[in-house]
Amino acid sequence: RKPDELAEKFGGFAMAYERFQDSLHLFDVILTSTSSGKIMITFDDIKRAVKKSPGKPLFLIDASVPRNIEEEVSRIDNVFLYNMDDVSAIANENLRMRMTEVERCRGALAGRAARLWEQMTSQLSLPS
């Protein structure tokens, strides 16, 4: 079975879909990525998982469009939900920071090029 092969490759384990909601407390990170269009993980599912593992942070990444994890789970202590909007915002902020750095580098290069040009032209204008 493909799930077993994949799990073995990464040191994990596979489980039947019917069992996963009762096993959420076993995980540190849960990633959903389906096109099902329905909620697969509810507020109550996560509430139960947190009760089974109190104090343990749980990271949820919902890469599904439409979403598979109820937004309300983010209100639960130690539960951190990220969805595609969050990923997009992070990517946009990273792009903005990179573009700012590109402009800073362009300015530094332009300054250095101007100094080199001045040196070259001053050497050319000196009598030999």
mmCIF file of C-alpha atoms in Angstrom:
data_model
loop_
_atom_site.group_PDB
_atom_site.id
_atom_site.type_symbol
_atom_site.label_atom_id
_atom_site.label_comp_id
_atom_site.label_asym_id
_atom_site.label_seq_id
_atom_site.Cartn_x
_atom_site.Cartn_y
_atom_site.Cartn_z
ATOM 1 C CA ARG A 1 0.000 0.000 0.000
ATOM 2 C CA LYS A 2 1.223 3.454 -0.914
ATOM 3 C CA PRO A 3 0.371 5.075 2.458
ATOM 4 C CA ASP A 4 2.432 2.455 4.290
ATOM 5 C CA GLU A 5 5.395 2.933 1.938
ATOM 6 C CA LEU A 6 5.274 6.699 2.339
ATOM 7 C CA ALA A 7 4.945 6.489 6.117
ATOM 8 C CA GLU A 8 7.868 4.073 6.359
ATOM 9 C CA LYS A 9 10.024 6.324 4.182
ATOM 10 C CA PHE A 10 9.554 9.236 6.610
ATOM 11 C CA GLY A 11 9.480 7.277 9.856
ATOM 12 C CA GLY A 12 5.742 7.632 10.367
ATOM 13 C CA PHE A 13 2.733 5.388 10.211
ATOM 14 C CA ALA A 14 -0.428 5.147 8.159
ATOM 15 C CA MET A 15 -3.935 4.795 9.514
ATOM 16 C CA ALA A 16 -7.394 4.314 8.120
ATOM 17 C CA TYR A 17 -9.342 7.471 7.328
ATOM 18 C CA GLU A 18 -12.106 6.348 9.693
ATOM 19 C CA ARG A 19 -9.670 6.440 12.648
ATOM 20 C CA PHE A 20 -7.842 9.712 12.102
ATOM 21 C CA GLN A 21 -10.237 12.002 14.001
ATOM 22 C CA ASP A 22 -9.840 9.905 17.149
ATOM 23 C CA SER A 23 -6.048 9.986 16.759
ATOM 24 C CA LEU A 24 -5.442 13.715 16.285
ATOM 25 C CA HIS A 25 -3.815 13.935 19.721
ATOM 26 C CA LEU A 26 -0.920 11.808 18.427
ATOM 27 C CA PHE A 27 0.299 14.503 16.046
ATOM 28 C CA ASP A 28 2.294 17.718 16.391
ATOM 29 C CA VAL A 29 1.497 18.935 12.871
ATOM 30 C CA ILE A 30 -1.529 18.113 10.730
ATOM 31 C CA LEU A 31 -1.638 19.054 7.055
ATOM 32 C CA THR A 32 -4.841 18.783 5.053
ATOM 33 C CA SER A 33 -4.860 19.105 1.302
ATOM 34 C CA THR A 34 -7.981 17.821 -0.390
ATOM 35 C CA SER A 35 -10.540 19.081 -2.849
ATOM 36 C CA SER A 36 -13.418 17.532 -0.927
ATOM 37 C CA GLY A 37 -15.117 20.846 -0.189
ATOM 38 C CA LYS A 38 -16.216 19.727 3.256
ATOM 39 C CA ILE A 39 -14.932 20.202 6.783
ATOM 40 C CA MET A 40 -12.836 17.198 7.821
ATOM 41 C CA ILE A 41 -11.553 18.492 11.171
ATOM 42 C CA THR A 42 -13.967 20.316 13.446
ATOM 43 C CA PHE A 43 -13.630 22.489 16.522
ATOM 44 C CA ASP A 44 -14.882 19.571 18.640
ATOM 45 C CA ASP A 45 -12.324 17.175 17.085
ATOM 46 C CA ILE A 46 -9.473 19.479 18.069
ATOM 47 C CA LYS A 47 -10.973 20.182 21.497
ATOM 48 C CA ARG A 48 -10.956 16.410 22.188
ATOM 49 C CA ALA A 49 -7.382 16.072 20.897
ATOM 50 C CA VAL A 50 -6.141 18.899 23.119
ATOM 51 C CA LYS A 51 -7.809 17.336 26.170
ATOM 52 C CA LYS A 52 -5.924 14.076 25.490
ATOM 53 C CA SER A 53 -2.581 15.933 25.248
ATOM 54 C CA PRO A 54 -2.851 19.042 27.437
ATOM 55 C CA GLY A 55 -0.135 21.667 27.035
ATOM 56 C CA LYS A 56 1.146 20.202 23.775
ATOM 57 C CA PRO A 57 1.058 22.652 20.858
ATOM 58 C CA LEU A 58 -0.744 21.535 17.727
ATOM 59 C CA PHE A 59 -0.034 23.066 14.328
ATOM 60 C CA LEU A 60 -2.693 22.750 11.650
ATOM 61 C CA ILE A 61 -1.985 23.612 8.032
ATOM 62 C CA ASP A 62 -5.048 23.684 5.821
ATOM 63 C CA ALA A 63 -3.825 23.744 2.220
ATOM 64 C CA SER A 64 -7.287 22.849 0.961
ATOM 65 C CA VAL A 65 -9.460 25.115 -1.147
ATOM 66 C CA PRO A 66 -12.170 25.185 0.039
ATOM 67 C CA ARG A 67 -10.957 24.696 3.599
ATOM 68 C CA ASN A 68 -11.083 21.367 5.457
ATOM 69 C CA ILE A 69 -10.500 22.648 9.003
ATOM 70 C CA GLU A 70 -12.994 24.784 10.904
ATOM 71 C CA GLU A 71 -11.602 28.284 11.394
ATOM 72 C CA GLU A 72 -12.825 28.333 15.018
ATOM 73 C CA VAL A 73 -10.101 25.851 16.065
ATOM 74 C CA SER A 74 -7.681 28.788 16.159
ATOM 75 C CA ARG A 75 -9.468 29.999 19.321
ATOM 76 C CA ILE A 76 -8.222 26.945 21.243
ATOM 77 C CA ASP A 77 -5.096 27.492 23.366
ATOM 78 C CA ASN A 78 -1.905 25.984 21.903
ATOM 79 C CA VAL A 79 -3.587 25.383 18.534
ATOM 80 C CA PHE A 80 -2.113 27.229 15.576
ATOM 81 C CA LEU A 81 -4.070 27.165 12.325
ATOM 82 C CA TYR A 82 -2.586 28.281 9.028
ATOM 83 C CA ASN A 83 -4.503 28.290 5.769
ATOM 84 C CA MET A 84 -3.715 29.317 2.203
ATOM 85 C CA ASP A 85 -4.547 32.960 2.989
ATOM 86 C CA ASP A 86 -1.868 32.904 5.709
ATOM 87 C CA VAL A 87 0.638 31.236 3.396
ATOM 88 C CA SER A 88 -0.133 33.834 0.736
ATOM 89 C CA ALA A 89 0.325 36.696 3.217
ATOM 90 C CA ILE A 90 3.668 35.260 4.359
ATOM 91 C CA ALA A 91 4.807 34.795 0.758
ATOM 92 C CA ASN A 92 3.767 38.362 -0.126
ATOM 93 C CA GLU A 93 5.627 39.771 2.883
ATOM 94 C CA ASN A 94 8.739 37.764 1.966
ATOM 95 C CA LEU A 95 8.502 39.050 -1.602
ATOM 96 C CA ARG A 96 8.165 42.635 -0.343
ATOM 97 C CA MET A 97 11.255 42.216 1.857
ATOM 98 C CA ARG A 98 13.235 40.701 -1.034
ATOM 99 C CA MET A 99 12.236 43.546 -3.356
ATOM 100 C CA THR A 100 13.317 46.081 -0.711
ATOM 101 C CA GLU A 101 16.664 44.299 -0.497
ATOM 102 C CA VAL A 102 16.972 44.303 -4.304
ATOM 103 C CA GLU A 103 16.476 48.086 -4.322
ATOM 104 C CA ARG A 104 19.059 48.509 -1.558
ATOM 105 C CA CYS A 105 21.553 46.410 -3.535
ATOM 106 C CA ARG A 106 20.849 48.355 -6.726
ATOM 107 C CA GLY A 107 21.583 51.585 -4.879
ATOM 108 C CA ALA A 108 24.836 50.194 -3.487
ATOM 109 C CA LEU A 109 25.887 48.928 -6.923
ATOM 110 C CA ALA A 110 25.016 52.243 -8.583
ATOM 111 C CA GLY A 111 27.120 54.097 -6.005
ATOM 112 C CA ARG A 112 30.058 51.750 -6.523
ATOM 113 C CA ALA A 113 29.740 52.016 -10.319
ATOM 114 C CA ALA A 114 29.733 55.830 -10.089
ATOM 115 C CA ARG A 115 32.906 55.805 -7.965
ATOM 116 C CA LEU A 116 34.627 53.428 -10.404
ATOM 117 C CA TRP A 117 33.575 55.624 -13.319
ATOM 118 C CA GLU A 118 34.997 58.692 -11.581
ATOM 119 C CA GLN A 119 38.283 56.882 -10.942
ATOM 120 C CA MET A 120 38.526 55.735 -14.551
ATOM 121 C CA THR A 121 37.688 59.120 -16.054
ATOM 122 C CA SER A 122 40.070 60.963 -13.732
ATOM 123 C CA GLN A 123 42.900 58.588 -14.698
ATOM 124 C CA LEU A 124 42.149 59.057 -18.389
ATOM 125 C CA SER A 125 42.246 62.858 -18.097
ATOM 126 C CA LEU A 126 45.676 62.924 -16.434
ATOM 127 C CA PRO A 127 48.511 63.950 -18.791
ATOM 128 C CA SER A 128 51.098 61.274 -19.423
#
